[in-house]
Amino acid sequence: DAMVIQNPRYQVTQFGKPVTLSCSQTLNHNVMYWYQQKSSQAPKLLFHYYDKDFNNEADTPDNFQSRRPNTSFCFLDIRSPGLGDAAMYLCATSTLEQGWGEQFFGPGTRLTVL
Amino acid sequence: QKEVEQNSGPLSVPEGAIASLNCTYSDRGSQSFFWYRQYSGKSPELIMFIYSNGDKEDGRFTAQLNKASQYVSLLIRDSQPSDSATYLCAADDNAGNMLTFGGGTRLMVKP
């Protein structure tokens, strides 16, 4: 089945220790997104890629970086995680071929910062 | 600042009743609207989307859109305990590739 896959599902890191979260998709969608979601809050968009074009949200901290080496894969790098970065990180994809922005979410990575 | 507003709840309904979830949006340029269901600790799952004024039905779910009032709703008929979750409303932008999410309404269906 076509899907969005995120690894790992759970990540524990230490304060200040870099961490990389990965996302892959078999949907062949040209748009990929990274969201941060904290408990009882709406998903907050960090970045999105339209093909290889990178778009950073204005309020995304510099501590967060992203890479998209090819259509299928996208990575989220957190250079120096702080306690406030503990959250669920959601990867999503979409295509504009049908003319509207339905987004398909992966299962998420739950990040814990000790 | 584009905004999507939802009552955070919890909305509590008895099993078998109709649950009514509401959402307002600020951007008149939004064309399509989405309802996602999110179980605790899980990722959002698309329930329905709507882009035309009026009603759209899919099984027990009915989405309603009123662009003049900038109002979207989701009705769940014959609510089941398995419907207990947070429901996120989202509106797209003019280009259709960005979504603004509301904070979600927590629904509790009691047996």
Tab-separated table of C-alpha atoms in Angstrom:
chain	number	residue	atom	x	y	z
A	1	ASP	CA	0.000	0.000	0.000
A	2	ALA	CA	1.154	3.508	-0.772
A	3	MET	CA	2.029	5.287	2.424
A	4	VAL	CA	4.056	7.766	4.456
A	5	ILE	CA	6.600	6.158	6.778
A	6	GLN	CA	8.397	7.812	9.656
A	7	ASN	CA	11.382	6.497	11.575
A	8	PRO	CA	11.916	6.116	14.372
A	9	ARG	CA	8.451	6.098	15.942
A	10	TYR	CA	9.932	7.052	19.304
A	11	GLN	CA	13.174	8.965	19.815
A	12	VAL	CA	14.805	9.812	23.116
A	13	THR	CA	17.683	12.249	23.106
A	14	GLN	CA	19.639	14.278	25.603
A	15	PHE	CA	19.489	18.028	25.931
A	16	GLY	CA	21.723	19.493	23.220
A	17	LYS	CA	22.441	16.199	21.432
A	18	PRO	CA	21.634	16.412	17.692
A	19	VAL	CA	18.888	14.197	16.378
A	20	THR	CA	17.606	13.342	12.894
A	21	LEU	CA	14.097	12.187	12.106
A	22	SER	CA	13.289	10.602	8.766
A	23	CYS	CA	10.273	10.406	6.517
A	24	SER	CA	9.753	8.422	3.345
A	25	GLN	CA	6.783	8.147	1.018
A	26	THR	CA	5.654	5.795	-1.694
A	27	LEU	CA	2.866	8.106	-2.902
A	28	ASN	CA	5.165	9.959	-5.317
A	29	HIS	CA	3.785	13.254	-4.014
A	30	ASN	CA	5.721	16.364	-4.881
A	31	VAL	CA	5.024	18.288	-1.671
A	32	MET	CA	6.346	17.188	1.720
A	33	TYR	CA	5.783	18.875	5.081
A	34	TRP	CA	7.167	18.726	8.592
A	35	TYR	CA	4.888	19.656	11.481
A	36	GLN	CA	5.505	19.896	15.199
A	37	GLN	CA	2.572	19.031	17.436
A	38	LYS	CA	2.539	19.485	21.186
A	39	SER	CA	-0.083	18.038	23.466
A	40	SER	CA	-3.608	19.405	22.876
A	41	GLN	CA	-2.366	21.835	20.227
A	42	ALA	CA	-2.794	22.129	16.485
A	43	PRO	CA	0.001	20.856	14.251
A	44	LYS	CA	2.462	23.683	13.641
A	45	LEU	CA	4.112	23.799	10.224
A	46	LEU	CA	7.907	23.960	10.362
A	47	PHE	CA	8.842	23.603	6.670
A	48	HIS	CA	7.607	22.325	3.392
A	49	TYR	CA	9.181	21.299	0.113
A	50	TYR	CA	7.544	21.789	-3.245
A	51	ASP	CA	9.660	19.333	-5.220
A	52	LYS	CA	13.163	20.463	-4.244
A	53	ASP	CA	12.143	24.027	-3.398
A	54	PHE	CA	12.523	24.537	0.339
A	55	ASN	CA	10.108	26.803	2.206
A	56	ASN	CA	10.817	27.744	5.793
A	57	GLU	CA	8.077	29.124	8.018
A	58	ALA	CA	9.043	32.537	9.399
A	59	ASP	CA	8.848	31.466	13.030
A	60	THR	CA	10.667	28.133	12.699
A	61	PRO	CA	13.741	28.286	14.954
A	62	ASP	CA	17.181	28.047	13.335
A	63	ASN	CA	17.741	24.970	15.488
A	64	PHE	CA	15.549	23.067	13.007
A	65	GLN	CA	16.880	22.160	9.581
A	66	SER	CA	15.570	19.947	6.825
A	67	ARG	CA	16.856	18.031	3.820
A	68	ARG	CA	15.083	16.419	0.912
A	69	PRO	CA	17.659	14.434	-1.091
A	70	ASN	CA	15.066	12.979	-3.464
A	71	THR	CA	11.302	12.785	-4.033
A	72	SER	CA	10.818	9.924	-1.602
A	73	PHE	CA	12.799	11.030	1.430
A	74	CYS	CA	12.819	14.004	3.750
A	75	PHE	CA	14.762	14.543	6.985
A	76	LEU	CA	14.316	16.804	9.976
A	77	ASP	CA	17.487	17.707	11.843
A	78	ILE	CA	17.311	19.248	15.302
A	79	ARG	CA	20.788	20.570	15.969
A	80	SER	CA	20.590	21.200	19.705
A	81	PRO	CA	17.339	19.913	21.156
A	82	GLY	CA	15.947	21.744	24.136
A	83	LEU	CA	13.301	20.599	26.590
A	84	GLY	CA	10.763	22.711	24.686
A	85	ASP	CA	11.346	20.665	21.529
A	86	ALA	CA	9.763	17.568	23.042
A	87	ALA	CA	6.757	16.933	20.826
A	88	MET	CA	5.261	14.728	18.153
A	89	TYR	CA	6.831	15.413	14.760
A	90	LEU	CA	4.573	14.716	11.830
A	91	CYS	CA	5.555	14.296	8.210
A	92	ALA	CA	2.877	14.794	5.574
A	93	THR	CA	2.681	14.740	1.785
A	94	SER	CA	0.349	16.146	-0.812
A	95	THR	CA	-0.019	16.554	-4.529
A	96	LEU	CA	-1.795	19.364	-6.270
A	97	GLU	CA	-2.816	17.277	-9.250
A	98	GLN	CA	-6.388	17.049	-8.054
A	99	GLY	CA	-6.487	20.766	-7.331
A	100	TRP	CA	-6.881	20.713	-3.573
A	101	GLY	CA	-4.505	20.315	-0.683
A	102	GLU	CA	-5.400	17.049	0.987
A	103	GLN	CA	-2.432	16.041	3.116
A	104	PHE	CA	-1.506	12.476	4.043
A	105	PHE	CA	0.214	12.058	7.382
A	106	GLY	CA	2.768	9.560	8.527
A	107	PRO	CA	2.435	7.938	11.961
A	108	GLY	CA	4.669	10.546	13.606
A	109	THR	CA	7.819	10.444	15.710
A	110	ARG	CA	7.436	11.124	19.409
A	111	LEU	CA	10.557	12.995	20.587
A	112	THR	CA	11.544	13.002	24.246
A	113	VAL	CA	14.343	15.300	25.438
A	114	LEU	CA	16.009	14.406	28.728
B	1	GLN	CA	-2.916	36.029	10.114
B	2	LYS	CA	-5.022	33.140	8.845
B	3	GLU	CA	-6.971	31.484	11.615
B	4	VAL	CA	-9.155	28.444	12.047
B	5	GLU	CA	-11.135	28.368	15.273
B	6	GLN	CA	-12.677	25.395	17.016
B	7	ASN	CA	-14.173	24.882	20.439
B	8	SER	CA	-11.659	22.726	22.295
B	9	GLY	CA	-14.378	20.780	24.134
B	10	PRO	CA	-14.647	18.176	25.385
B	11	LEU	CA	-17.924	17.580	23.599
B	12	SER	CA	-19.661	14.704	25.310
B	13	VAL	CA	-22.482	12.813	23.583
B	14	PRO	CA	-24.195	9.510	24.395
B	15	GLU	CA	-23.713	6.527	22.135
B	16	GLY	CA	-26.116	6.634	19.189
B	17	ALA	CA	-26.580	10.411	19.278
B	18	ILE	CA	-25.524	12.959	16.663
B	19	ALA	CA	-22.266	14.767	17.379
B	20	SER	CA	-21.957	18.241	15.862
B	21	LEU	CA	-18.495	19.749	15.497
B	22	ASN	CA	-18.039	23.325	14.333
B	23	CYS	CA	-15.258	25.391	12.844
B	24	THR	CA	-14.862	28.973	11.594
B	25	TYR	CA	-12.112	30.310	9.375
B	26	SER	CA	-10.783	33.777	8.671
B	27	ASP	CA	-9.316	33.542	5.154
B	28	ARG	CA	-11.997	34.143	2.522
B	29	GLY	CA	-9.528	32.847	-0.063
B	30	SER	CA	-9.714	29.327	1.360
B	31	GLN	CA	-11.306	26.965	-1.109
B	32	SER	CA	-11.151	23.495	0.471
B	33	PHE	CA	-11.780	22.350	3.991
B	34	PHE	CA	-10.738	19.182	5.718
B	35	TRP	CA	-11.739	17.239	8.802
B	36	TYR	CA	-9.095	15.043	10.364
B	37	ARG	CA	-9.598	12.624	13.235
B	38	GLN	CA	-6.725	12.183	15.668
B	39	TYR	CA	-6.667	9.525	18.341
B	40	SER	CA	-4.489	10.199	21.367
B	41	GLY	CA	-0.829	9.652	20.532
B	42	LYS	CA	-1.571	9.000	16.845
B	43	SER	CA	-1.288	11.072	13.694
B	44	PRO	CA	-4.211	12.843	11.997
B	45	GLU	CA	-6.342	10.759	9.650
B	46	LEU	CA	-8.492	12.400	6.967
B	47	ILE	CA	-12.220	11.881	7.503
B	48	MET	CA	-13.725	14.163	4.890
B	49	PHE	CA	-13.051	17.189	2.743
B	50	ILE	CA	-15.474	19.666	1.203
B	51	TYR	CA	-15.065	22.525	-1.256
B	52	SER	CA	-18.612	23.345	-2.366
B	53	ASN	CA	-21.254	25.143	-0.342
B	54	GLY	CA	-23.799	22.780	1.126
B	55	ASP	CA	-23.622	19.276	2.509
B	56	LYS	CA	-21.421	16.314	1.659
B	57	GLU	CA	-22.270	12.927	3.108
B	58	ASP	CA	-20.060	9.875	3.545
B	59	GLY	CA	-21.553	7.096	5.616
B	60	ARG	CA	-22.213	8.364	9.135
B	61	PHE	CA	-20.348	11.604	8.450
B	62	THR	CA	-21.747	14.791	6.917
B	63	ALA	CA	-19.621	17.858	6.261
B	64	GLN	CA	-21.350	21.203	5.831
B	65	LEU	CA	-19.829	24.340	4.320
B	66	ASN	CA	-21.152	27.884	4.316
B	67	LYS	CA	-18.614	30.158	2.627
B	68	ALA	CA	-20.679	33.302	3.191
B	69	SER	CA	-20.543	32.716	6.958
B	70	GLN	CA	-17.032	31.194	6.807
B	71	TYR	CA	-18.315	28.204	8.701
B	72	VAL	CA	-17.639	24.482	8.396
B	73	SER	CA	-19.190	21.699	10.414
B	74	LEU	CA	-18.992	17.944	10.769
B	75	LEU	CA	-21.939	15.854	11.865
B	76	ILE	CA	-21.416	12.314	13.089
B	77	ARG	CA	-24.612	10.271	13.174
B	78	ASP	CA	-25.074	7.231	15.395
B	79	SER	CA	-21.960	8.156	17.379
B	80	GLN	CA	-19.910	5.229	18.648
B	81	PRO	CA	-17.367	5.064	21.484
B	82	SER	CA	-14.743	4.436	18.783
B	83	ASP	CA	-15.472	7.943	17.468
B	84	SER	CA	-13.980	9.372	20.660
B	85	ALA	CA	-10.999	11.386	19.441
B	86	THR	CA	-9.879	14.920	18.665
B	87	TYR	CA	-11.258	16.307	15.410
B	88	LEU	CA	-9.106	18.836	13.581
B	89	CYS	CA	-10.576	21.256	11.076
B	90	ALA	CA	-8.243	22.627	8.398
B	91	ALA	CA	-8.573	25.199	5.637
B	92	ASP	CA	-6.332	25.451	2.620
B	93	ASP	CA	-4.791	28.564	1.101
B	94	ASN	CA	-5.455	30.023	-2.319
B	95	ALA	CA	-2.805	27.859	-3.946
B	96	GLY	CA	-4.131	24.721	-2.273
B	97	ASN	CA	-0.861	23.395	-0.903
B	98	MET	CA	-0.895	24.828	2.623
B	99	LEU	CA	-3.286	23.988	5.426
B	100	THR	CA	-4.120	26.029	8.498
B	101	PHE	CA	-5.309	23.788	11.313
B	102	GLY	CA	-7.646	24.595	14.129
B	103	GLY	CA	-6.767	23.508	17.631
B	104	GLY	CA	-9.192	20.601	17.499
B	105	THR	CA	-12.329	19.585	19.349
B	106	ARG	CA	-12.142	16.632	21.685
B	107	LEU	CA	-15.169	14.365	21.289
B	108	MET	CA	-16.174	11.851	23.941
B	109	VAL	CA	-18.880	9.313	23.114
B	110	LYS	CA	-20.187	7.634	26.232
B	111	PRO	CA	-21.632	4.088	26.088
